[in-house]
Amino acid sequence: MNQMKHLEDVMKLSKFAAATAALSLATAPVMASAADMDRAAAPVVAENNVAGNSTAGLIGLFALVALALFIFIDEDDVFIDEDDVPVSA
């Protein structure tokens, strides 16, 4: 009989916990919207220069693109040996 009472208490407690969780989930957005939410931006003291000077990066990118275009457009095929040319050519 004592074990049966314990099970009933556990069931009541779990139902109460589930109801409390559901109620808190339902009321949380309402309570958050009712709160005064005046947020001010933090003042900027000094500018952060994490990226550094981007001119060097642009020059490097330009050089890389120029090299890729040179290799792609180059008509003098340095990598093809005359012995590798097919007989039918």
PDB file of N, CA, C and O in Angstrom, residues 7-87:
ATOM      1  N   LEU A   7       3.787   5.884  -5.812  1.00  0.00           N
ATOM      2  CA  LEU A   7       3.576   6.008  -7.251  1.00  0.00           C
ATOM      3  C   LEU A   7       2.574   7.115  -7.573  1.00  0.00           C
ATOM      4  O   LEU A   7       2.760   7.858  -8.539  1.00  0.00           O
ATOM      5  N   GLU A   8       1.531   7.230  -6.779  1.00  0.00           N
ATOM      6  CA  GLU A   8       0.542   8.287  -6.999  1.00  0.00           C
ATOM      7  C   GLU A   8       1.164   9.664  -6.792  1.00  0.00           C
ATOM      8  O   GLU A   8       0.884  10.602  -7.545  1.00  0.00           O
ATOM      9  N   ASP A   9       2.021   9.777  -5.777  1.00  0.00           N
ATOM     10  CA  ASP A   9       2.687  11.057  -5.533  1.00  0.00           C
ATOM     11  C   ASP A   9       3.625  11.427  -6.676  1.00  0.00           C
ATOM     12  O   ASP A   9       3.711  12.592  -7.073  1.00  0.00           O
ATOM     13  N   VAL A  10       4.338  10.434  -7.191  1.00  0.00           N
ATOM     14  CA  VAL A  10       5.248  10.684  -8.311  1.00  0.00           C
ATOM     15  C   VAL A  10       4.464  11.118  -9.542  1.00  0.00           C
ATOM     16  O   VAL A  10       4.868  12.042 -10.266  1.00  0.00           O
ATOM     17  N   MET A  11       3.332  10.489  -9.794  1.00  0.00           N
ATOM     18  CA  MET A  11       2.501  10.848 -10.949  1.00  0.00           C
ATOM     19  C   MET A  11       1.958  12.266 -10.803  1.00  0.00           C
ATOM     20  O   MET A  11       1.935  13.032 -11.766  1.00  0.00           O
ATOM     21  N   LYS A  12       1.522  12.622  -9.594  1.00  0.00           N
ATOM     22  CA  LYS A  12       1.011  13.969  -9.370  1.00  0.00           C
ATOM     23  C   LYS A  12       2.124  15.003  -9.569  1.00  0.00           C
ATOM     24  O   LYS A  12       1.910  16.057 -10.159  1.00  0.00           O
ATOM     25  N   LEU A  13       3.308  14.666  -9.063  1.00  0.00           N
ATOM     26  CA  LEU A  13       4.436  15.583  -9.205  1.00  0.00           C
ATOM     27  C   LEU A  13       4.828  15.751 -10.671  1.00  0.00           C
ATOM     28  O   LEU A  13       5.111  16.867 -11.120  1.00  0.00           O
ATOM     29  N   SER A  14       4.834  14.679 -11.443  1.00  0.00           N
ATOM     30  CA  SER A  14       5.216  14.781 -12.853  1.00  0.00           C
ATOM     31  C   SER A  14       4.166  15.566 -13.645  1.00  0.00           C
ATOM     32  O   SER A  14       4.519  16.348 -14.537  1.00  0.00           O
ATOM     33  N   LYS A  15       2.884  15.390 -13.322  1.00  0.00           N
ATOM     34  CA  LYS A  15       1.833  16.170 -13.990  1.00  0.00           C
ATOM     35  C   LYS A  15       1.960  17.645 -13.637  1.00  0.00           C
ATOM     36  O   LYS A  15       1.785  18.516 -14.485  1.00  0.00           O
ATOM     37  N   PHE A  16       2.258  17.927 -12.366  1.00  0.00           N
ATOM     38  CA  PHE A  16       2.426  19.311 -11.934  1.00  0.00           C
ATOM     39  C   PHE A  16       3.642  19.938 -12.623  1.00  0.00           C
ATOM     40  O   PHE A  16       3.588  21.086 -13.068  1.00  0.00           O
ATOM     41  N   ALA A  17       4.732  19.182 -12.759  1.00  0.00           N
ATOM     42  CA  ALA A  17       5.931  19.693 -13.420  1.00  0.00           C
ATOM     43  C   ALA A  17       5.668  19.960 -14.904  1.00  0.00           C
ATOM     44  O   ALA A  17       6.117  20.976 -15.453  1.00  0.00           O
ATOM     45  N   ALA A  18       4.923  19.068 -15.557  1.00  0.00           N
ATOM     46  CA  ALA A  18       4.603  19.260 -16.972  1.00  0.00           C
ATOM     47  C   ALA A  18       3.707  20.478 -17.167  1.00  0.00           C
ATOM     48  O   ALA A  18       3.890  21.264 -18.099  1.00  0.00           O
ATOM     49  N   ALA A  19       2.735  20.660 -16.275  1.00  0.00           N
ATOM     50  CA  ALA A  19       1.839  21.814 -16.374  1.00  0.00           C
ATOM     51  C   ALA A  19       2.604  23.113 -16.127  1.00  0.00           C
ATOM     52  O   ALA A  19       2.379  24.124 -16.815  1.00  0.00           O
ATOM     53  N   THR A  20       3.522  23.109 -15.172  1.00  0.00           N
ATOM     54  CA  THR A  20       4.321  24.294 -14.885  1.00  0.00           C
ATOM     55  C   THR A  20       5.223  24.638 -16.068  1.00  0.00           C
ATOM     56  O   THR A  20       5.362  25.814 -16.435  1.00  0.00           O
ATOM     57  N   ALA A  21       5.823  23.644 -16.687  1.00  0.00           N
ATOM     58  CA  ALA A  21       6.677  23.875 -17.851  1.00  0.00           C
ATOM     59  C   ALA A  21       5.869  24.440 -19.017  1.00  0.00           C
ATOM     60  O   ALA A  21       6.309  25.377 -19.697  1.00  0.00           O
ATOM     61  N   ALA A  22       4.698  23.896 -19.263  1.00  0.00           N
ATOM     62  CA  ALA A  22       3.846  24.386 -20.350  1.00  0.00           C
ATOM     63  C   ALA A  22       3.414  25.826 -20.093  1.00  0.00           C
ATOM     64  O   ALA A  22       3.393  26.657 -21.007  1.00  0.00           O
ATOM     65  N   LEU A  23       3.070  26.128 -18.856  1.00  0.00           N
ATOM     66  CA  LEU A  23       2.662  27.483 -18.509  1.00  0.00           C
ATOM     67  C   LEU A  23       3.819  28.473 -18.673  1.00  0.00           C
ATOM     68  O   LEU A  23       3.637  29.573 -19.207  1.00  0.00           O
ATOM     69  N   SER A  24       5.002  28.084 -18.263  1.00  0.00           N
ATOM     70  CA  SER A  24       6.146  28.988 -18.396  1.00  0.00           C
ATOM     71  C   SER A  24       6.523  29.194 -19.861  1.00  0.00           C
ATOM     72  O   SER A  24       6.907  30.295 -20.262  1.00  0.00           O
ATOM     73  N   LEU A  25       6.397  28.154 -20.692  1.00  0.00           N
ATOM     74  CA  LEU A  25       6.668  28.303 -22.119  1.00  0.00           C
ATOM     75  C   LEU A  25       5.640  29.207 -22.790  1.00  0.00           C
ATOM     76  O   LEU A  25       5.944  29.951 -23.713  1.00  0.00           O
ATOM     77  N   ALA A  26       4.397  29.141 -22.326  1.00  0.00           N
ATOM     78  CA  ALA A  26       3.345  29.957 -22.928  1.00  0.00           C
ATOM     79  C   ALA A  26       3.446  31.415 -22.501  1.00  0.00           C
ATOM     80  O   ALA A  26       3.138  32.316 -23.283  1.00  0.00           O
ATOM     81  N   THR A  27       3.879  31.683 -21.285  1.00  0.00           N
ATOM     82  CA  THR A  27       3.898  33.056 -20.796  1.00  0.00           C
ATOM     83  C   THR A  27       5.230  33.769 -21.017  1.00  0.00           C
ATOM     84  O   THR A  27       5.304  34.982 -20.872  1.00  0.00           O
ATOM     85  N   ALA A  28       6.290  33.069 -21.372  1.00  0.00           N
ATOM     86  CA  ALA A  28       7.597  33.697 -21.542  1.00  0.00           C
ATOM     87  C   ALA A  28       7.612  34.770 -22.627  1.00  0.00           C
ATOM     88  O   ALA A  28       8.131  35.873 -22.394  1.00  0.00           O
ATOM     89  N   PRO A  29       7.046  34.547 -23.808  1.00  0.00           N
ATOM     90  CA  PRO A  29       7.054  35.614 -24.812  1.00  0.00           C
ATOM     91  C   PRO A  29       6.247  36.841 -24.391  1.00  0.00           C
ATOM     92  O   PRO A  29       6.614  37.971 -24.685  1.00  0.00           O
ATOM     93  N   VAL A  30       5.150  36.620 -23.696  1.00  0.00           N
ATOM     94  CA  VAL A  30       4.319  37.735 -23.243  1.00  0.00           C
ATOM     95  C   VAL A  30       5.078  38.565 -22.224  1.00  0.00           C
ATOM     96  O   VAL A  30       5.078  39.808 -22.269  1.00  0.00           O
ATOM     97  N   MET A  31       5.749  37.913 -21.306  1.00  0.00           N
ATOM     98  CA  MET A  31       6.498  38.627 -20.282  1.00  0.00           C
ATOM     99  C   MET A  31       7.697  39.359 -20.893  1.00  0.00           C
ATOM    100  O   MET A  31       8.044  40.452 -20.465  1.00  0.00           O
ATOM    101  N   ALA A  32       8.318  38.766 -21.903  1.00  0.00           N
ATOM    102  CA  ALA A  32       9.467  39.409 -22.540  1.00  0.00           C
ATOM    103  C   ALA A  32       9.043  40.644 -23.320  1.00  0.00           C
ATOM    104  O   ALA A  32       9.762  41.646 -23.344  1.00  0.00           O
ATOM    105  N   SER A  33       7.895  40.585 -23.967  1.00  0.00           N
ATOM    106  CA  SER A  33       7.444  41.741 -24.739  1.00  0.00           C
ATOM    107  C   SER A  33       6.950  42.856 -23.833  1.00  0.00           C
ATOM    108  O   SER A  33       6.967  44.022 -24.218  1.00  0.00           O
ATOM    109  N   ALA A  34       6.501  42.524 -22.639  1.00  0.00           N
ATOM    110  CA  ALA A  34       6.012  43.542 -21.711  1.00  0.00           C
ATOM    111  C   ALA A  34       7.154  44.301 -21.044  1.00  0.00           C
ATOM    112  O   ALA A  34       6.969  45.428 -20.588  1.00  0.00           O
ATOM    113  N   ALA A  35       8.334  43.720 -21.020  1.00  0.00           N
ATOM    114  CA  ALA A  35       9.480  44.368 -20.376  1.00  0.00           C
ATOM    115  C   ALA A  35       9.945  45.545 -21.221  1.00  0.00           C
ATOM    116  O   ALA A  35       9.831  45.556 -22.442  1.00  0.00           O
ATOM    117  N   ASP A  36      10.474  46.556 -20.566  1.00  0.00           N
ATOM    118  CA  ASP A  36      10.985  47.737 -21.258  1.00  0.00           C
ATOM    119  C   ASP A  36      12.337  47.381 -21.867  1.00  0.00           C
ATOM    120  O   ASP A  36      13.283  47.085 -21.152  1.00  0.00           O
ATOM    121  N   MET A  37      12.427  47.428 -23.179  1.00  0.00           N
ATOM    122  CA  MET A  37      13.628  46.968 -23.868  1.00  0.00           C
ATOM    123  C   MET A  37      14.322  48.117 -24.589  1.00  0.00           C
ATOM    124  O   MET A  37      14.544  48.067 -25.784  1.00  0.00           O
ATOM    125  N   ASP A  38      14.655  49.187 -23.876  1.00  0.00           N
ATOM    126  CA  ASP A  38      15.399  50.275 -24.494  1.00  0.00           C
ATOM    127  C   ASP A  38      16.876  49.924 -24.467  1.00  0.00           C
ATOM    128  O   ASP A  38      17.524  49.974 -23.422  1.00  0.00           O
ATOM    129  N   ARG A  39      17.397  49.571 -25.621  1.00  0.00           N
ATOM    130  CA  ARG A  39      18.812  49.217 -25.712  1.00  0.00           C
ATOM    131  C   ARG A  39      19.553  50.328 -26.421  1.00  0.00           C
ATOM    132  O   ARG A  39      19.165  50.779 -27.489  1.00  0.00           O
ATOM    133  N   ALA A  40      20.622  50.738 -25.838  1.00  0.00           N
ATOM    134  CA  ALA A  40      21.456  51.760 -26.460  1.00  0.00           C
ATOM    135  C   ALA A  40      22.738  51.101 -26.953  1.00  0.00           C
ATOM    136  O   ALA A  40      23.274  50.198 -26.328  1.00  0.00           O
ATOM    137  N   ALA A  41      23.208  51.573 -28.075  1.00  0.00           N
ATOM    138  CA  ALA A  41      24.444  51.026 -28.635  1.00  0.00           C
ATOM    139  C   ALA A  41      25.626  51.486 -27.793  1.00  0.00           C
ATOM    140  O   ALA A  41      25.641  52.588 -27.260  1.00  0.00           O
ATOM    141  N   ALA A  42      26.606  50.634 -27.687  1.00  0.00           N
ATOM    142  CA  ALA A  42      27.808  50.983 -26.941  1.00  0.00           C
ATOM    143  C   ALA A  42      28.610  52.004 -27.735  1.00  0.00           C
ATOM    144  O   ALA A  42      28.696  51.921 -28.961  1.00  0.00           O
ATOM    145  N   PRO A  43      29.194  52.962 -27.078  1.00  0.00           N
ATOM    146  CA  PRO A  43      29.975  53.979 -27.805  1.00  0.00           C
ATOM    147  C   PRO A  43      31.256  53.378 -28.374  1.00  0.00           C
ATOM    148  O   PRO A  43      31.890  52.529 -27.771  1.00  0.00           O
ATOM    149  N   VAL A  44      31.611  53.837 -29.559  1.00  0.00           N
ATOM    150  CA  VAL A  44      32.825  53.367 -30.217  1.00  0.00           C
ATOM    151  C   VAL A  44      33.983  54.237 -29.750  1.00  0.00           C
ATOM    152  O   VAL A  44      34.005  55.440 -29.978  1.00  0.00           O
ATOM    153  N   VAL A  45      34.944  53.617 -29.080  1.00  0.00           N
ATOM    154  CA  VAL A  45      36.066  54.365 -28.546  1.00  0.00           C
ATOM    155  C   VAL A  45      37.157  54.512 -29.602  1.00  0.00           C
ATOM    156  O   VAL A  45      37.636  55.595 -29.876  1.00  0.00           O
ATOM    157  N   ALA A  46      37.541  53.408 -30.207  1.00  0.00           N
ATOM    158  CA  ALA A  46      38.583  53.435 -31.233  1.00  0.00           C
ATOM    159  C   ALA A  46      38.201  52.451 -32.325  1.00  0.00           C
ATOM    160  O   ALA A  46      37.631  51.400 -32.067  1.00  0.00           O
ATOM    161  N   GLU A  47      38.540  52.796 -33.542  1.00  0.00           N
ATOM    162  CA  GLU A  47      38.216  51.917 -34.657  1.00  0.00           C
ATOM    163  C   GLU A  47      39.179  50.744 -34.663  1.00  0.00           C
ATOM    164  O   GLU A  47      40.377  50.895 -34.464  1.00  0.00           O
ATOM    165  N   ASN A  48      38.643  49.558 -34.888  1.00  0.00           N
ATOM    166  CA  ASN A  48      39.456  48.350 -34.909  1.00  0.00           C
ATOM    167  C   ASN A  48      39.927  48.110 -36.334  1.00  0.00           C
ATOM    168  O   ASN A  48      39.139  48.082 -37.265  1.00  0.00           O
ATOM    169  N   ASN A  49      41.206  47.918 -36.516  1.00  0.00           N
ATOM    170  CA  ASN A  49      41.776  47.705 -37.842  1.00  0.00           C
ATOM    171  C   ASN A  49      42.262  46.260 -37.940  1.00  0.00           C
ATOM    172  O   ASN A  49      43.450  46.005 -38.071  1.00  0.00           O
ATOM    173  N   VAL A  50      41.323  45.323 -37.893  1.00  0.00           N
ATOM    174  CA  VAL A  50      41.675  43.907 -37.920  1.00  0.00           C
ATOM    175  C   VAL A  50      42.153  43.492 -39.302  1.00  0.00           C
ATOM    176  O   VAL A  50      43.112  42.752 -39.460  1.00  0.00           O
ATOM    177  N   ALA A  51      41.497  43.975 -40.339  1.00  0.00           N
ATOM    178  CA  ALA A  51      41.815  43.548 -41.694  1.00  0.00           C
ATOM    179  C   ALA A  51      43.114  44.148 -42.199  1.00  0.00           C
ATOM    180  O   ALA A  51      43.730  43.621 -43.110  1.00  0.00           O
ATOM    181  N   GLY A  52      43.530  45.236 -41.631  1.00  0.00           N
ATOM    182  CA  GLY A  52      44.765  45.856 -42.087  1.00  0.00           C
ATOM    183  C   GLY A  52      44.552  46.601 -43.391  1.00  0.00           C
ATOM    184  O   GLY A  52      43.451  47.016 -43.725  1.00  0.00           O
ATOM    185  N   ASN A  53      45.611  46.761 -44.133  1.00  0.00           N
ATOM    186  CA  ASN A  53      45.541  47.461 -45.403  1.00  0.00           C
ATOM    187  C   ASN A  53      45.134  46.470 -46.482  1.00  0.00           C
ATOM    188  O   ASN A  53      45.838  45.520 -46.772  1.00  0.00           O
ATOM    189  N   SER A  54      44.002  46.710 -47.104  1.00  0.00           N
ATOM    190  CA  SER A  54      43.504  45.756 -48.095  1.00  0.00           C
ATOM    191  C   SER A  54      44.131  45.955 -49.463  1.00  0.00           C
ATOM    192  O   SER A  54      43.864  45.189 -50.377  1.00  0.00           O
ATOM    193  N   THR A  55      44.961  46.971 -49.640  1.00  0.00           N
ATOM    194  CA  THR A  55      45.599  47.212 -50.938  1.00  0.00           C
ATOM    195  C   THR A  55      46.525  46.062 -51.313  1.00  0.00           C
ATOM    196  O   THR A  55      46.532  45.622 -52.467  1.00  0.00           O
ATOM    197  N   ALA A  56      47.279  45.553 -50.354  1.00  0.00           N
ATOM    198  CA  ALA A  56      48.192  44.441 -50.642  1.00  0.00           C
ATOM    199  C   ALA A  56      47.408  43.194 -51.041  1.00  0.00           C
ATOM    200  O   ALA A  56      47.812  42.453 -51.944  1.00  0.00           O
ATOM    201  N   GLY A  57      46.292  42.972 -50.404  1.00  0.00           N
ATOM    202  CA  GLY A  57      45.457  41.833 -50.762  1.00  0.00           C
ATOM    203  C   GLY A  57      44.881  41.956 -52.151  1.00  0.00           C
ATOM    204  O   GLY A  57      44.810  40.978 -52.905  1.00  0.00           O
ATOM    205  N   LEU A  58      44.471  43.174 -52.518  1.00  0.00           N
ATOM    206  CA  LEU A  58      43.933  43.383 -53.864  1.00  0.00           C
ATOM    207  C   LEU A  58      45.011  43.201 -54.927  1.00  0.00           C
ATOM    208  O   LEU A  58      44.751  42.632 -55.989  1.00  0.00           O
ATOM    209  N   ILE A  59      46.207  43.679 -54.657  1.00  0.00           N
ATOM    210  CA  ILE A  59      47.306  43.494 -55.615  1.00  0.00           C
ATOM    211  C   ILE A  59      47.644  42.014 -55.759  1.00  0.00           C
ATOM    212  O   ILE A  59      47.857  41.517 -56.870  1.00  0.00           O
ATOM    213  N   GLY A  60      47.658  41.281 -54.638  1.00  0.00           N
ATOM    214  CA  GLY A  60      47.914  39.841 -54.705  1.00  0.00           C
ATOM    215  C   GLY A  60      46.838  39.104 -55.471  1.00  0.00           C
ATOM    216  O   GLY A  60      47.123  38.200 -56.259  1.00  0.00           O
ATOM    217  N   LEU A  61      45.595  39.490 -55.253  1.00  0.00           N
ATOM    218  CA  LEU A  61      44.486  38.866 -55.977  1.00  0.00           C
ATOM    219  C   LEU A  61      44.579  39.171 -57.468  1.00  0.00           C
ATOM    220  O   LEU A  61      44.369  38.289 -58.306  1.00  0.00           O
ATOM    221  N   PHE A  62      44.902  40.405 -57.793  1.00  0.00           N
ATOM    222  CA  PHE A  62      45.065  40.781 -59.197  1.00  0.00           C
ATOM    223  C   PHE A  62      46.191  39.987 -59.852  1.00  0.00           C
ATOM    224  O   PHE A  62      46.060  39.521 -60.986  1.00  0.00           O
ATOM    225  N   ALA A  63      47.299  39.821 -59.144  1.00  0.00           N
ATOM    226  CA  ALA A  63      48.422  39.053 -59.682  1.00  0.00           C
ATOM    227  C   ALA A  63      48.031  37.597 -59.894  1.00  0.00           C
ATOM    228  O   ALA A  63      48.411  36.977 -60.899  1.00  0.00           O
ATOM    229  N   LEU A  64      47.281  37.035 -58.973  1.00  0.00           N
ATOM    230  CA  LEU A  64      46.848  35.645 -59.106  1.00  0.00           C
ATOM    231  C   LEU A  64      45.920  35.469 -60.301  1.00  0.00           C
ATOM    232  O   LEU A  64      46.052  34.507 -61.071  1.00  0.00           O
ATOM    233  N   VAL A  65      44.997  36.400 -60.489  1.00  0.00           N
ATOM    234  CA  VAL A  65      44.082  36.334 -61.642  1.00  0.00           C
ATOM    235  C   VAL A  65      44.864  36.507 -62.941  1.00  0.00           C
ATOM    236  O   VAL A  65      44.611  35.812 -63.931  1.00  0.00           O
ATOM    237  N   ALA A  66      45.827  37.425 -62.947  1.00  0.00           N
ATOM    238  CA  ALA A  66      46.634  37.634 -64.154  1.00  0.00           C
ATOM    239  C   ALA A  66      47.435  36.389 -64.504  1.00  0.00           C
ATOM    240  O   ALA A  66      47.541  36.004 -65.676  1.00  0.00           O
ATOM    241  N   LEU A  67      47.997  35.734 -63.496  1.00  0.00           N
ATOM    242  CA  LEU A  67      48.751  34.509 -63.739  1.00  0.00           C
ATOM    243  C   LEU A  67      47.843  33.404 -64.279  1.00  0.00           C
ATOM    244  O   LEU A  67      48.205  32.688 -65.215  1.00  0.00           O
ATOM    245  N   ALA A  68      46.657  33.270 -63.711  1.00  0.00           N
ATOM    246  CA  ALA A  68      45.718  32.249 -64.182  1.00  0.00           C
ATOM    247  C   ALA A  68      45.297  32.525 -65.621  1.00  0.00           C
ATOM    248  O   ALA A  68      45.210  31.605 -66.441  1.00  0.00           O
ATOM    249  N   LEU A  69      45.038  33.798 -65.940  1.00  0.00           N
ATOM    250  CA  LEU A  69      44.678  34.131 -67.318  1.00  0.00           C
ATOM    251  C   LEU A  69      45.843  33.890 -68.275  1.00  0.00           C
ATOM    252  O   LEU A  69      45.644  33.417 -69.396  1.00  0.00           O
ATOM    253  N   PHE A  70      47.045  34.196 -67.864  1.00  0.00           N
ATOM    254  CA  PHE A  70      48.216  33.963 -68.709  1.00  0.00           C
ATOM    255  C   PHE A  70      48.376  32.478 -69.014  1.00  0.00           C
ATOM    256  O   PHE A  70      48.633  32.091 -70.148  1.00  0.00           O
ATOM    257  N   ILE A  71      48.218  31.645 -68.008  1.00  0.00           N
ATOM    258  CA  ILE A  71      48.357  30.196 -68.218  1.00  0.00           C
ATOM    259  C   ILE A  71      47.234  29.680 -69.103  1.00  0.00           C
ATOM    260  O   ILE A  71      47.434  28.833 -69.975  1.00  0.00           O
ATOM    261  N   PHE A  72      46.030  30.209 -68.924  1.00  0.00           N
ATOM    262  CA  PHE A  72      44.880  29.741 -69.699  1.00  0.00           C
ATOM    263  C   PHE A  72      44.946  30.209 -71.153  1.00  0.00           C
ATOM    264  O   PHE A  72      44.624  29.462 -72.074  1.00  0.00           O
ATOM    265  N   ILE A  73      45.388  31.446 -71.376  1.00  0.00           N
ATOM    266  CA  ILE A  73      45.364  32.021 -72.715  1.00  0.00           C
ATOM    267  C   ILE A  73      46.645  31.741 -73.494  1.00  0.00           C
ATOM    268  O   ILE A  73      46.663  31.820 -74.719  1.00  0.00           O
ATOM    269  N   ASP A  74      47.690  31.381 -72.815  1.00  0.00           N
ATOM    270  CA  ASP A  74      48.995  31.189 -73.456  1.00  0.00           C
ATOM    271  C   ASP A  74      48.873  30.210 -74.622  1.00  0.00           C
ATOM    272  O   ASP A  74      48.454  29.069 -74.472  1.00  0.00           O
ATOM    273  N   GLU A  75      49.256  30.685 -75.824  1.00  0.00           N
ATOM    274  CA  GLU A  75      49.150  29.848 -77.010  1.00  0.00           C
ATOM    275  C   GLU A  75      50.346  28.924 -77.164  1.00  0.00           C
ATOM    276  O   GLU A  75      50.266  27.897 -77.829  1.00  0.00           O
ATOM    277  N   ASP A  76      51.444  29.284 -76.607  1.00  0.00           N
ATOM    278  CA  ASP A  76      52.636  28.460 -76.699  1.00  0.00           C
ATOM    279  C   ASP A  76      52.549  27.404 -75.613  1.00  0.00           C
ATOM    280  O   ASP A  76      52.839  27.661 -74.452  1.00  0.00           O
ATOM    281  N   ASP A  77      52.157  26.212 -75.999  1.00  0.00           N
ATOM    282  CA  ASP A  77      51.953  25.139 -75.026  1.00  0.00           C
ATOM    283  C   ASP A  77      53.290  24.561 -74.614  1.00  0.00           C
ATOM    284  O   ASP A  77      53.866  23.707 -75.281  1.00  0.00           O
ATOM    285  N   VAL A  78      53.796  25.043 -73.527  1.00  0.00           N
ATOM    286  CA  VAL A  78      55.086  24.610 -73.024  1.00  0.00           C
ATOM    287  C   VAL A  78      54.995  23.200 -72.459  1.00  0.00           C
ATOM    288  O   VAL A  78      55.945  22.429 -72.518  1.00  0.00           O
ATOM    289  N   PHE A  79      53.853  22.833 -71.964  1.00  0.00           N
ATOM    290  CA  PHE A  79      53.712  21.546 -71.274  1.00  0.00           C
ATOM    291  C   PHE A  79      53.512  20.373 -72.226  1.00  0.00           C
ATOM    292  O   PHE A  79      53.580  19.235 -71.830  1.00  0.00           O
ATOM    293  N   ILE A  80      53.270  20.658 -73.500  1.00  0.00           N
ATOM    294  CA  ILE A  80      53.062  19.573 -74.460  1.00  0.00           C
ATOM    295  C   ILE A  80      54.366  19.335 -75.206  1.00  0.00           C
ATOM    296  O   ILE A  80      54.928  20.224 -75.843  1.00  0.00           O
ATOM    297  N   ASP A  81      54.833  18.130 -75.145  1.00  0.00           N
ATOM    298  CA  ASP A  81      56.064  17.759 -75.832  1.00  0.00           C
ATOM    299  C   ASP A  81      55.708  17.376 -77.263  1.00  0.00           C
ATOM    300  O   ASP A  81      54.636  16.852 -77.546  1.00  0.00           O
ATOM    301  N   GLU A  82      56.605  17.625 -78.189  1.00  0.00           N
ATOM    302  CA  GLU A  82      56.343  17.298 -79.594  1.00  0.00           C
ATOM    303  C   GLU A  82      56.161  15.795 -79.811  1.00  0.00           C
ATOM    304  O   GLU A  82      55.504  15.382 -80.743  1.00  0.00           O
ATOM    305  N   ASP A  83      56.716  14.974 -78.935  1.00  0.00           N
ATOM    306  CA  ASP A  83      56.582  13.521 -79.087  1.00  0.00           C
ATOM    307  C   ASP A  83      55.193  13.051 -78.657  1.00  0.00           C
ATOM    308  O   ASP A  83      54.786  11.957 -79.010  1.00  0.00           O
ATOM    309  N   ASP A  84      54.460  13.896 -77.902  1.00  0.00           N
ATOM    310  CA  ASP A  84      53.142  13.497 -77.424  1.00  0.00           C
ATOM    311  C   ASP A  84      52.038  13.830 -78.419  1.00  0.00           C
ATOM    312  O   ASP A  84      50.878  13.504 -78.184  1.00  0.00           O
ATOM    313  N   VAL A  85      52.365  14.460 -79.528  1.00  0.00           N
ATOM    314  CA  VAL A  85      51.354  14.843 -80.494  1.00  0.00           C
ATOM    315  C   VAL A  85      50.865  13.581 -81.193  1.00  0.00           C
ATOM    316  O   VAL A  85      51.661  12.751 -81.634  1.00  0.00           O
ATOM    317  N   PRO A  86      49.553  13.395 -81.371  1.00  0.00           N
ATOM    318  CA  PRO A  86      49.040  12.199 -82.035  1.00  0.00           C
ATOM    319  C   PRO A  86      49.500  12.117 -83.499  1.00  0.00           C
ATOM    320  O   PRO A  86      49.774  13.139 -84.136  1.00  0.00           O
ATOM    321  N   VAL A  87      49.551  10.930 -84.019  1.00  0.00           N
ATOM    322  CA  VAL A  87      50.012  10.713 -85.381  1.00  0.00           C
ATOM    323  C   VAL A  87      49.060  11.321 -86.393  1.00  0.00           C
ATOM    324  O   VAL A  87      49.478  11.827 -87.423  1.00  0.00           O
TER     325      VAL A  87
END
